[in-house]
Amino acid sequence: LSGIELAHKLNSIKPIDGTPYIIFVTGQDNLVFDALQAFPYSFVRKSHIAEIENCIKNLDAKLRSTATYAIKTGRDIKITEIKNIIYLEKQGNYTAFVTAAGTFQERSSIDEKFRELKSSGFVRPHIGSLVNAAHITDFTGSSLRLSNGQEIAISRSYKHSVKEEFNEWLVRAK
């Protein structure tokens, strides 16, 4: 299949709410209009290959800004954008999600939530909490200050790893 044929095939089998993010890269400028009929995310000409870096950065920012997470609150499910989750806190057998819209409890372990959210920019300052790195406004050796004014302590055993995780997030966020 050509790239355009493959794009049409992907579009025909995508879920209703799913969008395949297709970026066409070609040296044939005359294919731009054919490619646009396949509804690609972007089109990069090989003669302007440096554009690919900005294209990928823009796509990454778009995906990060619209990523959602399902919080299971008893029998209900609260869908929220990951960027709106400020921090999580262990509360017995529950994990409390503190978001821009309020606090929601889910019966789950903080370890399980960290495995799920680490790749989305969450850092772990101590055993009982996770913090969305995008909401950190101040980082000292012993605590994190968050966008909502909350201060979260950094335990000695997590001091090195939280700095590493935060630095990795900073590099990815650029």
mmCIF file with all atom_site columns, C-alpha atoms in Angstrom:
data_model
loop_
_atom_site.group_PDB
_atom_site.id
_atom_site.type_symbol
_atom_site.label_atom_id
_atom_site.label_alt_id
_atom_site.label_comp_id
_atom_site.label_asym_id
_atom_site.label_entity_id
_atom_site.label_seq_id
_atom_site.pdbx_PDB_ins_code
_atom_site.Cartn_x
_atom_site.Cartn_y
_atom_site.Cartn_z
_atom_site.occupancy
_atom_site.B_iso_or_equiv
_atom_site.pdbx_formal_charge
_atom_site.auth_seq_id
_atom_site.auth_comp_id
_atom_site.auth_asym_id
_atom_site.auth_atom_id
_atom_site.pdbx_PDB_model_num
ATOM 1   C CA . LEU A 1 1   ? 0.000   0.000  0.000  1.00 0.00 ? 1   LEU A CA 1
ATOM 2   C CA . SER A 1 2   ? 1.074   3.586  -0.508 1.00 0.00 ? 2   SER A CA 1
ATOM 3   C CA . GLY A 1 3   ? 1.072   5.885  2.511  1.00 0.00 ? 3   GLY A CA 1
ATOM 4   C CA . ILE A 1 4   ? -2.113  7.539  1.306  1.00 0.00 ? 4   ILE A CA 1
ATOM 5   C CA . GLU A 1 5   ? -3.857  4.176  0.842  1.00 0.00 ? 5   GLU A CA 1
ATOM 6   C CA . LEU A 1 6   ? -2.730  3.082  4.296  1.00 0.00 ? 6   LEU A CA 1
ATOM 7   C CA . ALA A 1 7   ? -4.068  6.326  5.810  1.00 0.00 ? 7   ALA A CA 1
ATOM 8   C CA . HIS A 1 8   ? -7.478  5.754  4.191  1.00 0.00 ? 8   HIS A CA 1
ATOM 9   C CA . LYS A 1 9   ? -7.491  2.174  5.530  1.00 0.00 ? 9   LYS A CA 1
ATOM 10  C CA . LEU A 1 10  ? -6.602  3.347  9.076  1.00 0.00 ? 10  LEU A CA 1
ATOM 11  C CA . ASN A 1 11  ? -9.327  5.990  8.930  1.00 0.00 ? 11  ASN A CA 1
ATOM 12  C CA . SER A 1 12  ? -11.887 3.380  7.905  1.00 0.00 ? 12  SER A CA 1
ATOM 13  C CA . ILE A 1 13  ? -11.189 1.112  10.899 1.00 0.00 ? 13  ILE A CA 1
ATOM 14  C CA . LYS A 1 14  ? -10.621 3.732  13.624 1.00 0.00 ? 14  LYS A CA 1
ATOM 15  C CA . PRO A 1 15  ? -13.018 3.856  16.572 1.00 0.00 ? 15  PRO A CA 1
ATOM 16  C CA . ILE A 1 16  ? -15.583 6.656  16.498 1.00 0.00 ? 16  ILE A CA 1
ATOM 17  C CA . ASP A 1 17  ? -13.731 8.717  19.090 1.00 0.00 ? 17  ASP A CA 1
ATOM 18  C CA . GLY A 1 18  ? -10.240 7.724  17.926 1.00 0.00 ? 18  GLY A CA 1
ATOM 19  C CA . THR A 1 19  ? -8.045  9.719  15.627 1.00 0.00 ? 19  THR A CA 1
ATOM 20  C CA . PRO A 1 20  ? -5.020  8.139  14.014 1.00 0.00 ? 20  PRO A CA 1
ATOM 21  C CA . TYR A 1 21  ? -2.329  10.809 14.069 1.00 0.00 ? 21  TYR A CA 1
ATOM 22  C CA . ILE A 1 22  ? -0.819  10.465 10.619 1.00 0.00 ? 22  ILE A CA 1
ATOM 23  C CA . ILE A 1 23  ? 2.105   12.582 9.474  1.00 0.00 ? 23  ILE A CA 1
ATOM 24  C CA . PHE A 1 24  ? 2.994   12.319 5.808  1.00 0.00 ? 24  PHE A CA 1
ATOM 25  C CA . VAL A 1 25  ? 6.641   12.827 4.874  1.00 0.00 ? 25  VAL A CA 1
ATOM 26  C CA . THR A 1 26  ? 7.329   12.997 1.153  1.00 0.00 ? 26  THR A CA 1
ATOM 27  C CA . GLY A 1 27  ? 9.546   14.553 -1.457 1.00 0.00 ? 27  GLY A CA 1
ATOM 28  C CA . GLN A 1 28  ? 6.637   14.773 -3.878 1.00 0.00 ? 28  GLN A CA 1
ATOM 29  C CA . ASP A 1 29  ? 4.970   18.127 -3.251 1.00 0.00 ? 29  ASP A CA 1
ATOM 30  C CA . ASN A 1 30  ? 2.281   17.279 -5.826 1.00 0.00 ? 30  ASN A CA 1
ATOM 31  C CA . LEU A 1 31  ? 0.859   14.664 -3.402 1.00 0.00 ? 31  LEU A CA 1
ATOM 32  C CA . VAL A 1 32  ? -0.149  17.256 -0.803 1.00 0.00 ? 32  VAL A CA 1
ATOM 33  C CA . PHE A 1 33  ? -3.763  17.491 -2.011 1.00 0.00 ? 33  PHE A CA 1
ATOM 34  C CA . ASP A 1 34  ? -4.150  13.687 -2.275 1.00 0.00 ? 34  ASP A CA 1
ATOM 35  C CA . ALA A 1 35  ? -2.705  13.330 1.227  1.00 0.00 ? 35  ALA A CA 1
ATOM 36  C CA . LEU A 1 36  ? -5.072  15.959 2.658  1.00 0.00 ? 36  LEU A CA 1
ATOM 37  C CA . GLN A 1 37  ? -8.052  13.823 1.609  1.00 0.00 ? 37  GLN A CA 1
ATOM 38  C CA . ALA A 1 38  ? -6.831  11.210 4.119  1.00 0.00 ? 38  ALA A CA 1
ATOM 39  C CA . PHE A 1 39  ? -7.123  13.785 6.959  1.00 0.00 ? 39  PHE A CA 1
ATOM 40  C CA . PRO A 1 40  ? -3.529  13.593 8.221  1.00 0.00 ? 40  PRO A CA 1
ATOM 41  C CA . TYR A 1 41  ? -2.371  15.433 11.311 1.00 0.00 ? 41  TYR A CA 1
ATOM 42  C CA . SER A 1 42  ? 0.376   17.059 9.263  1.00 0.00 ? 42  SER A CA 1
ATOM 43  C CA . PHE A 1 43  ? 2.354   16.966 6.045  1.00 0.00 ? 43  PHE A CA 1
ATOM 44  C CA . VAL A 1 44  ? 6.136   17.461 5.971  1.00 0.00 ? 44  VAL A CA 1
ATOM 45  C CA . ARG A 1 45  ? 8.071   17.967 2.751  1.00 0.00 ? 45  ARG A CA 1
ATOM 46  C CA . LYS A 1 46  ? 11.475  16.290 2.616  1.00 0.00 ? 46  LYS A CA 1
ATOM 47  C CA . SER A 1 47  ? 12.863  19.555 1.263  1.00 0.00 ? 47  SER A CA 1
ATOM 48  C CA . HIS A 1 48  ? 11.858  21.049 4.652  1.00 0.00 ? 48  HIS A CA 1
ATOM 49  C CA . ILE A 1 49  ? 12.646  18.033 6.866  1.00 0.00 ? 49  ILE A CA 1
ATOM 50  C CA . ALA A 1 50  ? 13.603  20.298 9.789  1.00 0.00 ? 50  ALA A CA 1
ATOM 51  C CA . GLU A 1 51  ? 9.828   20.898 10.174 1.00 0.00 ? 51  GLU A CA 1
ATOM 52  C CA . ILE A 1 52  ? 9.445   17.328 11.497 1.00 0.00 ? 52  ILE A CA 1
ATOM 53  C CA . GLU A 1 53  ? 10.824  18.303 14.923 1.00 0.00 ? 53  GLU A CA 1
ATOM 54  C CA . ASN A 1 54  ? 8.214   21.030 15.458 1.00 0.00 ? 54  ASN A CA 1
ATOM 55  C CA . CYS A 1 55  ? 5.510   18.760 14.073 1.00 0.00 ? 55  CYS A CA 1
ATOM 56  C CA . ILE A 1 56  ? 6.331   16.031 16.614 1.00 0.00 ? 56  ILE A CA 1
ATOM 57  C CA . LYS A 1 57  ? 6.608   18.555 19.468 1.00 0.00 ? 57  LYS A CA 1
ATOM 58  C CA . ASN A 1 58  ? 3.198   19.991 18.592 1.00 0.00 ? 58  ASN A CA 1
ATOM 59  C CA . LEU A 1 59  ? 1.640   16.530 18.428 1.00 0.00 ? 59  LEU A CA 1
ATOM 60  C CA . ASP A 1 60  ? 3.198   15.595 21.764 1.00 0.00 ? 60  ASP A CA 1
ATOM 61  C CA . ALA A 1 61  ? 1.826   18.777 23.365 1.00 0.00 ? 61  ALA A CA 1
ATOM 62  C CA . LYS A 1 62  ? -1.619  18.104 21.893 1.00 0.00 ? 62  LYS A CA 1
ATOM 63  C CA . LEU A 1 63  ? -1.677  14.532 23.223 1.00 0.00 ? 63  LEU A CA 1
ATOM 64  C CA . ARG A 1 64  ? -0.466  15.577 26.673 1.00 0.00 ? 64  ARG A CA 1
ATOM 65  C CA . SER A 1 65  ? -3.010  18.376 26.956 1.00 0.00 ? 65  SER A CA 1
ATOM 66  C CA . THR A 1 66  ? -5.991  16.170 26.127 1.00 0.00 ? 66  THR A CA 1
ATOM 67  C CA . ALA A 1 67  ? -4.993  12.937 27.874 1.00 0.00 ? 67  ALA A CA 1
ATOM 68  C CA . THR A 1 68  ? -7.719  11.772 30.248 1.00 0.00 ? 68  THR A CA 1
ATOM 69  C CA . TYR A 1 69  ? -7.846  9.486  33.254 1.00 0.00 ? 69  TYR A CA 1
ATOM 70  C CA . ALA A 1 70  ? -10.775 7.521  34.691 1.00 0.00 ? 70  ALA A CA 1
ATOM 71  C CA . ILE A 1 71  ? -11.109 7.728  38.478 1.00 0.00 ? 71  ILE A CA 1
ATOM 72  C CA . LYS A 1 72  ? -13.332 4.919  39.806 1.00 0.00 ? 72  LYS A CA 1
ATOM 73  C CA . THR A 1 73  ? -15.271 6.445  42.691 1.00 0.00 ? 73  THR A CA 1
ATOM 74  C CA . GLY A 1 74  ? -17.397 3.606  44.054 1.00 0.00 ? 74  GLY A CA 1
ATOM 75  C CA . ARG A 1 75  ? -19.961 2.784  41.369 1.00 0.00 ? 75  ARG A CA 1
ATOM 76  C CA . ASP A 1 76  ? -19.249 5.927  39.379 1.00 0.00 ? 76  ASP A CA 1
ATOM 77  C CA . ILE A 1 77  ? -16.380 6.871  37.114 1.00 0.00 ? 77  ILE A CA 1
ATOM 78  C CA . LYS A 1 78  ? -15.070 10.422 37.010 1.00 0.00 ? 78  LYS A CA 1
ATOM 79  C CA . ILE A 1 79  ? -13.246 11.240 33.762 1.00 0.00 ? 79  ILE A CA 1
ATOM 80  C CA . THR A 1 80  ? -10.759 14.068 34.120 1.00 0.00 ? 80  THR A CA 1
ATOM 81  C CA . GLU A 1 81  ? -7.923  15.428 32.052 1.00 0.00 ? 81  GLU A CA 1
ATOM 82  C CA . ILE A 1 82  ? -4.572  14.370 33.486 1.00 0.00 ? 82  ILE A CA 1
ATOM 83  C CA . LYS A 1 83  ? -3.399  17.974 33.438 1.00 0.00 ? 83  LYS A CA 1
ATOM 84  C CA . ASN A 1 84  ? -6.168  18.764 35.985 1.00 0.00 ? 84  ASN A CA 1
ATOM 85  C CA . ILE A 1 85  ? -4.953  16.192 38.526 1.00 0.00 ? 85  ILE A CA 1
ATOM 86  C CA . ILE A 1 86  ? -2.791  18.126 40.990 1.00 0.00 ? 86  ILE A CA 1
ATOM 87  C CA . TYR A 1 87  ? -1.716  15.305 43.307 1.00 0.00 ? 87  TYR A CA 1
ATOM 88  C CA . LEU A 1 88  ? -2.730  11.936 44.756 1.00 0.00 ? 88  LEU A CA 1
ATOM 89  C CA . GLU A 1 89  ? -2.588  10.947 48.401 1.00 0.00 ? 89  GLU A CA 1
ATOM 90  C CA . LYS A 1 90  ? -2.872  7.578  50.129 1.00 0.00 ? 90  LYS A CA 1
ATOM 91  C CA . GLN A 1 91  ? -5.773  7.434  52.591 1.00 0.00 ? 91  GLN A CA 1
ATOM 92  C CA . GLY A 1 92  ? -5.940  3.941  54.061 1.00 0.00 ? 92  GLY A CA 1
ATOM 93  C CA . ASN A 1 93  ? -7.209  1.535  51.366 1.00 0.00 ? 93  ASN A CA 1
ATOM 94  C CA . TYR A 1 94  ? -8.086  4.503  49.152 1.00 0.00 ? 94  TYR A CA 1
ATOM 95  C CA . THR A 1 95  ? -6.228  6.927  46.939 1.00 0.00 ? 95  THR A CA 1
ATOM 96  C CA . ALA A 1 96  ? -7.495  10.514 46.973 1.00 0.00 ? 96  ALA A CA 1
ATOM 97  C CA . PHE A 1 97  ? -7.200  12.374 43.656 1.00 0.00 ? 97  PHE A CA 1
ATOM 98  C CA . VAL A 1 98  ? -6.983  16.120 44.267 1.00 0.00 ? 98  VAL A CA 1
ATOM 99  C CA . THR A 1 99  ? -8.042  17.838 41.041 1.00 0.00 ? 99  THR A CA 1
ATOM 100 C CA . ALA A 1 100 ? -8.996  21.294 39.874 1.00 0.00 ? 100 ALA A CA 1
ATOM 101 C CA . ALA A 1 101 ? -12.656 20.202 40.195 1.00 0.00 ? 101 ALA A CA 1
ATOM 102 C CA . GLY A 1 102 ? -12.408 18.707 43.691 1.00 0.00 ? 102 GLY A CA 1
ATOM 103 C CA . THR A 1 103 ? -11.196 15.596 45.517 1.00 0.00 ? 103 THR A CA 1
ATOM 104 C CA . PHE A 1 104 ? -12.251 12.078 44.497 1.00 0.00 ? 104 PHE A CA 1
ATOM 105 C CA . GLN A 1 105 ? -11.480 8.796  46.268 1.00 0.00 ? 105 GLN A CA 1
ATOM 106 C CA . GLU A 1 106 ? -10.765 5.504  44.551 1.00 0.00 ? 106 GLU A CA 1
ATOM 107 C CA . ARG A 1 107 ? -10.216 2.159  46.245 1.00 0.00 ? 107 ARG A CA 1
ATOM 108 C CA . SER A 1 108 ? -6.695  1.463  44.969 1.00 0.00 ? 108 SER A CA 1
ATOM 109 C CA . SER A 1 109 ? -3.066  1.480  46.018 1.00 0.00 ? 109 SER A CA 1
ATOM 110 C CA . ILE A 1 110 ? -0.746  4.408  45.477 1.00 0.00 ? 110 ILE A CA 1
ATOM 111 C CA . ASP A 1 111 ? 1.826   1.977  43.992 1.00 0.00 ? 111 ASP A CA 1
ATOM 112 C CA . GLU A 1 112 ? -0.668  0.927  41.311 1.00 0.00 ? 112 GLU A CA 1
ATOM 113 C CA . LYS A 1 113 ? -1.464  4.580  40.501 1.00 0.00 ? 113 LYS A CA 1
ATOM 114 C CA . PHE A 1 114 ? 2.236   5.437  40.238 1.00 0.00 ? 114 PHE A CA 1
ATOM 115 C CA . ARG A 1 115 ? 2.793   2.656  37.698 1.00 0.00 ? 115 ARG A CA 1
ATOM 116 C CA . GLU A 1 116 ? -0.120  4.029  35.658 1.00 0.00 ? 116 GLU A CA 1
ATOM 117 C CA . LEU A 1 117 ? 0.736   7.729  35.910 1.00 0.00 ? 117 LEU A CA 1
ATOM 118 C CA . LYS A 1 118 ? 4.541   7.875  35.976 1.00 0.00 ? 118 LYS A CA 1
ATOM 119 C CA . SER A 1 119 ? 4.766   8.189  32.192 1.00 0.00 ? 119 SER A CA 1
ATOM 120 C CA . SER A 1 120 ? 2.261   11.078 32.347 1.00 0.00 ? 120 SER A CA 1
ATOM 121 C CA . GLY A 1 121 ? 4.597   13.258 34.408 1.00 0.00 ? 121 GLY A CA 1
ATOM 122 C CA . PHE A 1 122 ? 3.836   12.218 37.983 1.00 0.00 ? 122 PHE A CA 1
ATOM 123 C CA . VAL A 1 123 ? 6.636   12.145 40.557 1.00 0.00 ? 123 VAL A CA 1
ATOM 124 C CA . ARG A 1 124 ? 6.680   10.429 43.927 1.00 0.00 ? 124 ARG A CA 1
ATOM 125 C CA . PRO A 1 125 ? 8.001   12.619 46.760 1.00 0.00 ? 125 PRO A CA 1
ATOM 126 C CA . HIS A 1 126 ? 7.236   10.031 49.453 1.00 0.00 ? 126 HIS A CA 1
ATOM 127 C CA . ILE A 1 127 ? 5.512   6.685  49.938 1.00 0.00 ? 127 ILE A CA 1
ATOM 128 C CA . GLY A 1 128 ? 2.034   8.167  50.423 1.00 0.00 ? 128 GLY A CA 1
ATOM 129 C CA . SER A 1 129 ? 1.723   10.670 47.572 1.00 0.00 ? 129 SER A CA 1
ATOM 130 C CA . LEU A 1 130 ? 2.159   11.359 43.872 1.00 0.00 ? 130 LEU A CA 1
ATOM 131 C CA . VAL A 1 131 ? 2.430   14.816 42.357 1.00 0.00 ? 131 VAL A CA 1
ATOM 132 C CA . ASN A 1 132 ? 1.727   16.005 38.823 1.00 0.00 ? 132 ASN A CA 1
ATOM 133 C CA . ALA A 1 133 ? 5.036   17.660 37.872 1.00 0.00 ? 133 ALA A CA 1
ATOM 134 C CA . ALA A 1 134 ? 3.144   20.261 35.817 1.00 0.00 ? 134 ALA A CA 1
ATOM 135 C CA . HIS A 1 135 ? 1.669   21.616 39.076 1.00 0.00 ? 135 HIS A CA 1
ATOM 136 C CA . ILE A 1 136 ? 4.989   22.030 40.919 1.00 0.00 ? 136 ILE A CA 1
ATOM 137 C CA . THR A 1 137 ? 5.695   25.732 41.439 1.00 0.00 ? 137 THR A CA 1
ATOM 138 C CA . ASP A 1 138 ? 8.592   25.461 43.890 1.00 0.00 ? 138 ASP A CA 1
ATOM 139 C CA . PHE A 1 139 ? 11.029  22.621 44.532 1.00 0.00 ? 139 PHE A CA 1
ATOM 140 C CA . THR A 1 140 ? 13.204  22.712 47.655 1.00 0.00 ? 140 THR A CA 1
ATOM 141 C CA . GLY A 1 141 ? 15.317  19.973 49.134 1.00 0.00 ? 141 GLY A CA 1
ATOM 142 C CA . SER A 1 142 ? 12.594  19.004 51.581 1.00 0.00 ? 142 SER A CA 1
ATOM 143 C CA . SER A 1 143 ? 9.270   19.877 49.936 1.00 0.00 ? 143 SER A CA 1
ATOM 144 C CA . LEU A 1 144 ? 7.284   20.656 46.808 1.00 0.00 ? 144 LEU A CA 1
ATOM 145 C CA . ARG A 1 145 ? 4.875   23.585 46.579 1.00 0.00 ? 145 ARG A CA 1
ATOM 146 C CA . LEU A 1 146 ? 1.970   23.037 44.200 1.00 0.00 ? 146 LEU A CA 1
ATOM 147 C CA . SER A 1 147 ? -0.183  25.331 42.055 1.00 0.00 ? 147 SER A CA 1
ATOM 148 C CA . ASN A 1 148 ? -3.041  25.106 44.583 1.00 0.00 ? 148 ASN A CA 1
ATOM 149 C CA . GLY A 1 149 ? -0.746  26.268 47.432 1.00 0.00 ? 149 GLY A CA 1
ATOM 150 C CA . GLN A 1 150 ? -0.423  22.793 48.966 1.00 0.00 ? 150 GLN A CA 1
ATOM 151 C CA . GLU A 1 151 ? 3.016   21.805 50.215 1.00 0.00 ? 151 GLU A CA 1
ATOM 152 C CA . ILE A 1 152 ? 4.072   18.157 49.961 1.00 0.00 ? 152 ILE A CA 1
ATOM 153 C CA . ALA A 1 153 ? 7.047   16.902 51.975 1.00 0.00 ? 153 ALA A CA 1
ATOM 154 C CA . ILE A 1 154 ? 9.859   15.008 50.235 1.00 0.00 ? 154 ILE A CA 1
ATOM 155 C CA . SER A 1 155 ? 11.082  12.052 52.287 1.00 0.00 ? 155 SER A CA 1
ATOM 156 C CA . ARG A 1 156 ? 14.795  11.316 52.514 1.00 0.00 ? 156 ARG A CA 1
ATOM 157 C CA . SER A 1 157 ? 14.383  7.924  50.851 1.00 0.00 ? 157 SER A CA 1
ATOM 158 C CA . TYR A 1 158 ? 12.639  9.482  47.813 1.00 0.00 ? 158 TYR A CA 1
ATOM 159 C CA . LYS A 1 159 ? 14.766  12.659 47.587 1.00 0.00 ? 159 LYS A CA 1
ATOM 160 C CA . HIS A 1 160 ? 17.081  11.389 44.831 1.00 0.00 ? 160 HIS A CA 1
ATOM 161 C CA . SER A 1 161 ? 14.393  9.654  42.751 1.00 0.00 ? 161 SER A CA 1
ATOM 162 C CA . VAL A 1 162 ? 11.946  12.591 42.865 1.00 0.00 ? 162 VAL A CA 1
ATOM 163 C CA . LYS A 1 163 ? 14.647  14.954 41.595 1.00 0.00 ? 163 LYS A CA 1
ATOM 164 C CA . GLU A 1 164 ? 15.496  12.503 38.817 1.00 0.00 ? 164 GLU A CA 1
ATOM 165 C CA . GLU A 1 165 ? 11.833  12.043 37.852 1.00 0.00 ? 165 GLU A CA 1
ATOM 166 C CA . PHE A 1 166 ? 11.241  15.801 37.891 1.00 0.00 ? 166 PHE A CA 1
ATOM 167 C CA . ASN A 1 167 ? 14.320  16.479 35.741 1.00 0.00 ? 167 ASN A CA 1
ATOM 168 C CA . GLU A 1 168 ? 13.223  13.809 33.243 1.00 0.00 ? 168 GLU A CA 1
ATOM 169 C CA . TRP A 1 169 ? 9.806   15.462 33.066 1.00 0.00 ? 169 TRP A CA 1
ATOM 170 C CA . LEU A 1 170 ? 11.403  18.889 32.497 1.00 0.00 ? 170 LEU A CA 1
ATOM 171 C CA . VAL A 1 171 ? 13.413  17.523 29.574 1.00 0.00 ? 171 VAL A CA 1
ATOM 172 C CA . ARG A 1 172 ? 10.326  15.899 28.008 1.00 0.00 ? 172 ARG A CA 1
ATOM 173 C CA . ALA A 1 173 ? 8.185   19.013 28.594 1.00 0.00 ? 173 ALA A CA 1
ATOM 174 C CA . LYS A 1 174 ? 10.515  21.323 26.631 1.00 0.00 ? 174 LYS A CA 1
#
